[in-house]
Amino acid sequence: MNTIIMLIATGLGVGFLSAMLGIGGGSLIIPVMVLVFGYSIHTAIATSLIVIVSTSNSAASVNTLKNLVNIRLALFLEMITATGAVCGGLISTNLPEKQLTLAFSIFLIIVAILYFKGVTHKDIVNAQASDSKGVFEEKYFDGSLNKNITYRAKNIIPTTIISGFAGIISGSMGIGGGIFKVPAMNAISKIPMKISTATSNFMIGLTASAGALIYFKSGYVEPVVSGMMVIGVILGSNIAARFFNKLQDSTIKNIFLIFIIFVAIQMFMKAVN
C-alpha cells in the first residue's frame, strides 16, 4: 500500500512539473524508479514513456482548447524530432554511455547559461512587431497580461536543428527532448514561454507513443506500476494546466532554468561515477 501511495505521489509531482515546463519527465522518473523503488532500467524507461504519453495527452487537451499549442509548428518540428530519435537509438549502441552522458550534461550547462541571458517577453513583443509575415503565426489570450497576444515563429532553421538534436538525445538516453526544444522555441524563435512549453508538451506525446509500444511488446511494462504513476500524472498535469496561463512567462522561465541545472548536475554525476 505504501508503495502504491508513493508511486501516485511521484506521478503527481512529475505530472505537475512536466505540464508546467513542457518536458516529458523521464529525467525525474527514471532515477526515482531505479534508485528509490529498485526497478530495472528497462522497466523505468518503459514506465517513463507511458507517463510521458499520459502527461502530454492530459495537458495538451487543455492547452489546445486555450489555443496555447501551435499545432502547425509542433507537427513540423516533430517530424525532425522523430527522425533524430531513430538516429539516437542507432548512435547509442555505438558510443560509450559515460562519454555520451558527460557530453549531454556539459551541453545542458551551456544551454542554461545561454538561456539565462536569453530574451524577455518585451524582446519577443518588439521582435514580433518588426516582422509583418510569419509562416507559423498564431494568437492566444494571455491570462497574466489579460490581453490577446499575436506571435510569429522566427529563425525556424536553428530551432529545427536543435529539435533534431533533441530527438537524438531522446532516442539515445530515454528522456524527453523538451528540455532542448523549449529554450530553442523561446530564445531563438522568439515564441512566448507559455506557447513554447505547451507546444513541446504536445510534441513529446507523439514521440513517446512509438517507444512505449516497443517496450510494451518486449514485456518491460509493469501494468500496476505504470497505472499508479499515470493516475498521479493525470492529477498533477491537470492541476498545472488549470492555472498555467495565469503565470507570468518569467516565472515559468525561472523554474525551467532550475530544472535544467538539476538535470545537468544529475547527468554529470552519473557520468563521472
Tab-separated table of C-alpha atoms in Angstrom:
chain	number	residue	atom	x	y	z
A	1	MET	CA	0.000	0.000	0.000
A	2	ASN	CA	2.847	2.389	0.868
A	3	THR	CA	4.489	1.679	-2.483
A	4	ILE	CA	1.260	2.461	-4.330
A	5	ILE	CA	0.867	5.758	-2.462
A	6	MET	CA	4.493	6.667	-3.212
A	7	LEU	CA	4.045	5.846	-6.905
A	8	ILE	CA	0.932	8.030	-7.131
A	9	ALA	CA	2.674	10.839	-5.232
A	10	THR	CA	5.697	10.594	-7.549
A	11	GLY	CA	3.420	10.709	-10.567
A	12	LEU	CA	1.632	13.742	-9.113
A	13	GLY	CA	4.874	15.686	-8.812
A	14	VAL	CA	6.160	14.597	-12.212
A	15	GLY	CA	2.860	15.402	-13.890
A	16	PHE	CA	2.777	18.871	-12.369
A	17	LEU	CA	6.333	19.764	-13.411
A	18	SER	CA	6.025	18.147	-16.834
A	19	ALA	CA	2.860	20.046	-17.716
A	20	MET	CA	4.323	23.277	-16.357
A	21	LEU	CA	7.645	23.052	-18.205
A	22	GLY	CA	6.742	21.173	-21.384
A	23	ILE	CA	9.073	18.245	-20.623
A	24	GLY	CA	8.495	14.521	-20.610
A	25	GLY	CA	9.590	13.925	-17.037
A	26	GLY	CA	11.842	10.980	-17.864
A	27	SER	CA	14.839	12.647	-16.222
A	28	LEU	CA	12.868	12.572	-12.955
A	29	ILE	CA	11.035	9.260	-13.299
A	30	ILE	CA	13.940	7.025	-14.345
A	31	PRO	CA	16.303	7.862	-11.430
A	32	VAL	CA	13.489	7.642	-8.879
A	33	MET	CA	12.260	4.273	-10.131
A	34	VAL	CA	15.758	2.794	-10.250
A	35	LEU	CA	17.269	4.299	-7.080
A	36	VAL	CA	14.194	4.572	-4.826
A	37	PHE	CA	11.880	1.789	-5.948
A	38	GLY	CA	14.581	-0.613	-7.225
A	39	TYR	CA	13.103	-1.350	-10.650
A	40	SER	CA	15.275	-2.269	-13.641
A	41	ILE	CA	16.332	0.465	-16.050
A	42	HIS	CA	14.220	-1.096	-18.807
A	43	THR	CA	11.087	-1.054	-16.656
A	44	ALA	CA	11.879	2.516	-15.611
A	45	ILE	CA	12.224	3.666	-19.225
A	46	ALA	CA	9.042	1.817	-20.230
A	47	THR	CA	7.099	3.428	-17.381
A	48	SER	CA	8.601	6.805	-18.233
A	49	LEU	CA	7.434	6.567	-21.850
A	50	ILE	CA	3.893	5.653	-20.798
A	51	VAL	CA	3.864	8.513	-18.300
A	52	ILE	CA	5.108	10.933	-20.986
A	53	VAL	CA	2.199	9.961	-23.239
A	54	SER	CA	-0.254	10.449	-20.363
A	55	THR	CA	1.253	13.801	-19.371
A	56	SER	CA	1.214	15.053	-22.938
A	57	ASN	CA	-2.355	13.983	-23.641
A	58	SER	CA	-3.681	15.338	-20.341
A	59	ALA	CA	-2.039	18.766	-20.560
A	60	ALA	CA	-2.241	19.114	-24.345
A	61	SER	CA	-6.026	18.717	-24.382
A	62	VAL	CA	-6.467	21.673	-22.021
A	63	ASN	CA	-3.769	23.787	-23.694
A	64	THR	CA	-5.116	23.138	-27.186
A	65	LEU	CA	-8.582	24.346	-26.185
A	66	LYS	CA	-6.961	27.535	-24.875
A	67	ASN	CA	-5.067	27.928	-28.168
A	68	LEU	CA	-1.719	27.681	-26.381
A	69	VAL	CA	-0.415	24.992	-28.757
A	70	ASN	CA	0.958	25.981	-32.162
A	71	ILE	CA	-0.112	22.781	-33.898
A	72	ARG	CA	1.451	23.589	-37.279
A	73	LEU	CA	4.819	24.278	-35.685
A	74	ALA	CA	4.511	21.208	-33.450
A	75	LEU	CA	3.857	18.835	-36.345
A	76	PHE	CA	6.691	20.357	-38.398
A	77	LEU	CA	9.268	20.075	-35.613
A	78	GLU	CA	8.012	16.646	-34.580
A	79	MET	CA	8.936	15.183	-37.980
A	80	ILE	CA	12.533	16.260	-37.382
A	81	THR	CA	12.498	15.159	-33.743
A	82	ALA	CA	11.199	11.693	-34.588
A	83	THR	CA	13.906	11.277	-37.231
A	84	GLY	CA	16.504	12.337	-34.684
A	85	ALA	CA	15.120	9.827	-32.174
A	86	VAL	CA	15.677	6.975	-34.632
A	87	CYS	CA	19.256	8.168	-35.234
A	88	GLY	CA	19.784	8.481	-31.477
A	89	GLY	CA	18.801	4.868	-30.947
A	90	LEU	CA	21.414	3.799	-33.507
A	91	ILE	CA	24.103	6.109	-32.116
A	92	SER	CA	23.628	4.985	-28.527
A	93	THR	CA	24.517	1.407	-29.463
A	94	ASN	CA	27.903	2.507	-30.843
A	95	LEU	CA	29.020	5.121	-28.289
A	96	PRO	CA	30.126	4.590	-24.659
A	97	GLU	CA	27.361	5.623	-22.262
A	98	LYS	CA	29.611	7.639	-19.937
A	99	GLN	CA	31.040	9.830	-22.692
A	100	LEU	CA	27.581	10.409	-24.123
A	101	THR	CA	26.181	11.305	-20.702
A	102	LEU	CA	29.080	13.662	-19.949
A	103	ALA	CA	28.635	15.451	-23.278
A	104	PHE	CA	24.922	15.758	-22.548
A	105	SER	CA	25.486	17.328	-19.118
A	106	ILE	CA	28.025	19.828	-20.467
A	107	PHE	CA	25.697	20.812	-23.286
A	108	LEU	CA	22.888	21.337	-20.776
A	109	ILE	CA	25.050	23.685	-18.729
A	110	ILE	CA	25.765	25.697	-21.881
A	111	VAL	CA	22.033	25.789	-22.635
A	112	ALA	CA	21.317	27.053	-19.103
A	113	ILE	CA	23.905	29.852	-19.424
A	114	LEU	CA	22.641	30.971	-22.826
A	115	TYR	CA	19.030	30.696	-21.724
A	116	PHE	CA	19.724	32.750	-18.592
A	117	LYS	CA	20.951	35.543	-20.885
A	118	GLY	CA	18.093	34.938	-23.300
A	119	VAL	CA	15.125	37.026	-24.351
A	120	THR	CA	12.432	38.616	-22.201
A	121	HIS	CA	8.764	38.951	-23.035
A	122	LYS	CA	9.435	42.559	-24.067
A	123	ASP	CA	12.124	41.395	-26.503
A	124	ILE	CA	9.649	38.973	-28.057
A	125	VAL	CA	6.965	41.632	-28.471
A	126	ASN	CA	9.454	44.027	-30.112
A	127	ALA	CA	10.736	41.324	-32.454
A	128	GLN	CA	7.211	40.375	-33.486
A	129	ALA	CA	6.234	43.974	-34.125
A	130	SER	CA	9.079	44.374	-36.629
A	131	ASP	CA	8.002	41.351	-38.668
A	132	SER	CA	4.911	41.614	-40.890
A	133	LYS	CA	4.821	37.972	-42.021
A	134	GLY	CA	5.173	34.601	-40.397
A	135	VAL	CA	4.558	31.026	-41.530
A	136	PHE	CA	3.641	29.858	-38.031
A	137	GLU	CA	1.759	32.946	-36.887
A	138	GLU	CA	-0.835	32.420	-34.153
A	139	LYS	CA	-2.507	34.331	-31.341
A	140	TYR	CA	-3.640	33.460	-27.832
A	141	PHE	CA	-5.119	35.065	-24.737
A	142	ASP	CA	-2.503	35.591	-22.028
A	143	GLY	CA	-4.155	35.302	-18.623
A	144	SER	CA	-1.288	37.006	-16.786
A	145	LEU	CA	-1.404	40.053	-19.102
A	146	ASN	CA	-5.188	39.872	-19.620
A	147	LYS	CA	-4.949	40.511	-23.369
A	148	ASN	CA	-4.601	38.755	-26.728
A	149	ILE	CA	-1.040	38.218	-27.981
A	150	THR	CA	-0.082	37.654	-31.622
A	151	TYR	CA	3.271	35.963	-32.171
A	152	ARG	CA	5.307	34.582	-35.068
A	153	ALA	CA	7.956	31.863	-35.063
A	154	LYS	CA	11.259	33.315	-36.257
A	155	ASN	CA	14.615	31.666	-37.055
A	156	ILE	CA	12.996	28.316	-37.794
A	157	ILE	CA	16.131	26.651	-39.203
A	158	PRO	CA	18.202	26.822	-35.958
A	159	THR	CA	15.214	25.658	-33.923
A	160	THR	CA	14.680	22.778	-36.344
A	161	ILE	CA	18.312	21.693	-35.999
A	162	ILE	CA	18.057	21.764	-32.195
A	163	SER	CA	14.817	19.751	-32.394
A	164	GLY	CA	16.675	17.108	-34.370
A	165	PHE	CA	19.374	17.076	-31.692
A	166	ALA	CA	16.664	16.798	-29.028
A	167	GLY	CA	15.362	13.731	-30.840
A	168	ILE	CA	18.843	12.192	-30.863
A	169	ILE	CA	19.175	12.750	-27.110
A	170	SER	CA	15.682	11.368	-26.528
A	171	GLY	CA	16.383	8.232	-28.558
A	172	SER	CA	19.799	7.595	-27.034
A	173	MET	CA	19.052	8.340	-23.370
A	174	GLY	CA	15.364	7.622	-22.991
A	175	ILE	CA	14.345	11.121	-21.834
A	176	GLY	CA	12.125	13.739	-23.424
A	177	GLY	CA	13.556	16.373	-25.766
A	178	GLY	CA	11.518	19.220	-24.317
A	179	ILE	CA	14.474	20.396	-22.242
A	180	PHE	CA	16.106	21.488	-25.519
A	181	LYS	CA	13.067	22.384	-27.627
A	182	VAL	CA	11.500	24.762	-25.101
A	183	PRO	CA	14.579	27.047	-24.829
A	184	ALA	CA	15.036	26.892	-28.614
A	185	MET	CA	11.460	27.954	-29.349
A	186	ASN	CA	11.545	30.681	-26.700
A	187	ALA	CA	15.051	32.171	-27.058
A	188	ILE	CA	15.742	31.523	-30.757
A	189	SER	CA	12.328	31.560	-32.432
A	190	LYS	CA	11.020	34.323	-30.123
A	191	ILE	CA	7.908	32.345	-29.157
A	192	PRO	CA	6.322	33.226	-25.769
A	193	MET	CA	7.264	30.837	-22.980
A	194	LYS	CA	3.707	29.606	-22.461
A	195	ILE	CA	3.416	28.659	-26.135
A	196	SER	CA	6.869	27.042	-26.138
A	197	THR	CA	6.090	24.784	-23.178
A	198	ALA	CA	2.556	23.938	-24.338
A	199	THR	CA	3.742	23.136	-27.876
A	200	SER	CA	6.576	20.998	-26.516
A	201	ASN	CA	4.112	19.119	-24.320
A	202	PHE	CA	2.007	18.372	-27.377
A	203	MET	CA	5.020	17.006	-29.283
A	204	ILE	CA	6.553	14.752	-26.650
A	205	GLY	CA	3.454	12.555	-26.511
A	206	LEU	CA	3.770	11.784	-30.209
A	207	THR	CA	7.440	10.842	-29.844
A	208	ALA	CA	6.934	8.664	-26.773
A	209	SER	CA	3.993	6.691	-28.178
A	210	ALA	CA	6.096	4.621	-30.571
A	211	GLY	CA	8.689	3.835	-27.932
A	212	ALA	CA	6.034	2.846	-25.406
A	213	LEU	CA	4.585	0.301	-27.841
A	214	ILE	CA	8.027	-1.238	-28.405
A	215	TYR	CA	8.664	-1.626	-24.668
A	216	PHE	CA	5.166	-2.992	-24.121
A	217	LYS	CA	5.749	-5.616	-26.798
A	218	SER	CA	9.098	-6.511	-25.216
A	219	GLY	CA	7.422	-7.208	-21.872
A	220	TYR	CA	9.072	-4.451	-19.835
A	221	VAL	CA	5.837	-2.693	-18.862
A	222	GLU	CA	4.593	-3.281	-15.304
A	223	PRO	CA	0.830	-2.566	-15.560
A	224	VAL	CA	0.273	-1.802	-11.850
A	225	VAL	CA	3.334	0.429	-11.578
A	226	SER	CA	2.507	2.298	-14.780
A	227	GLY	CA	-1.146	2.596	-13.789
A	228	MET	CA	-0.406	4.143	-10.388
A	229	MET	CA	2.093	6.582	-11.903
A	230	VAL	CA	-0.366	7.574	-14.622
A	231	ILE	CA	-3.084	8.295	-12.035
A	232	GLY	CA	-0.745	10.690	-10.247
A	233	VAL	CA	0.460	12.221	-13.505
A	234	ILE	CA	-3.044	12.964	-14.757
A	235	LEU	CA	-3.921	14.663	-11.464
A	236	GLY	CA	-0.687	16.672	-11.428
A	237	SER	CA	-0.824	17.753	-15.068
A	238	ASN	CA	-4.462	18.823	-14.771
A	239	ILE	CA	-3.668	20.930	-11.697
A	240	ALA	CA	-0.793	22.599	-13.560
A	241	ALA	CA	-2.779	23.158	-16.754
A	242	ARG	CA	-5.633	24.919	-14.974
A	243	PHE	CA	-3.575	27.866	-13.744
A	244	PHE	CA	-0.704	27.624	-16.256
A	245	ASN	CA	-1.996	30.504	-18.407
A	246	LYS	CA	-2.152	32.805	-15.384
A	247	LEU	CA	1.568	32.527	-14.663
A	248	GLN	CA	3.999	35.094	-15.990
A	249	ASP	CA	6.467	33.910	-18.635
A	250	SER	CA	9.382	34.952	-16.411
A	251	THR	CA	8.163	32.651	-13.613
A	252	ILE	CA	7.958	29.658	-15.940
A	253	LYS	CA	11.387	30.513	-17.347
A	254	ASN	CA	12.990	30.642	-13.889
A	255	ILE	CA	11.504	27.277	-12.918
A	256	PHE	CA	12.729	25.824	-16.191
A	257	LEU	CA	16.260	27.142	-15.565
A	258	ILE	CA	16.354	25.447	-12.165
A	259	PHE	CA	15.217	22.220	-13.767
A	260	ILE	CA	17.908	22.399	-16.484
A	261	ILE	CA	20.625	22.865	-13.856
A	262	PHE	CA	19.207	19.983	-11.780
A	263	VAL	CA	19.271	17.592	-14.748
A	264	ALA	CA	22.756	18.762	-15.801
A	265	ILE	CA	24.191	18.016	-12.337
A	266	GLN	CA	22.365	14.698	-12.205
A	267	MET	CA	23.748	13.582	-15.578
A	268	PHE	CA	27.267	14.851	-14.763
A	269	MET	CA	27.363	12.841	-11.524
A	270	LYS	CA	26.195	9.775	-13.416
A	271	ALA	CA	28.980	10.250	-15.985
A	272	VAL	CA	31.855	10.643	-13.510
A	273	ASN	CA	30.805	7.876	-11.106
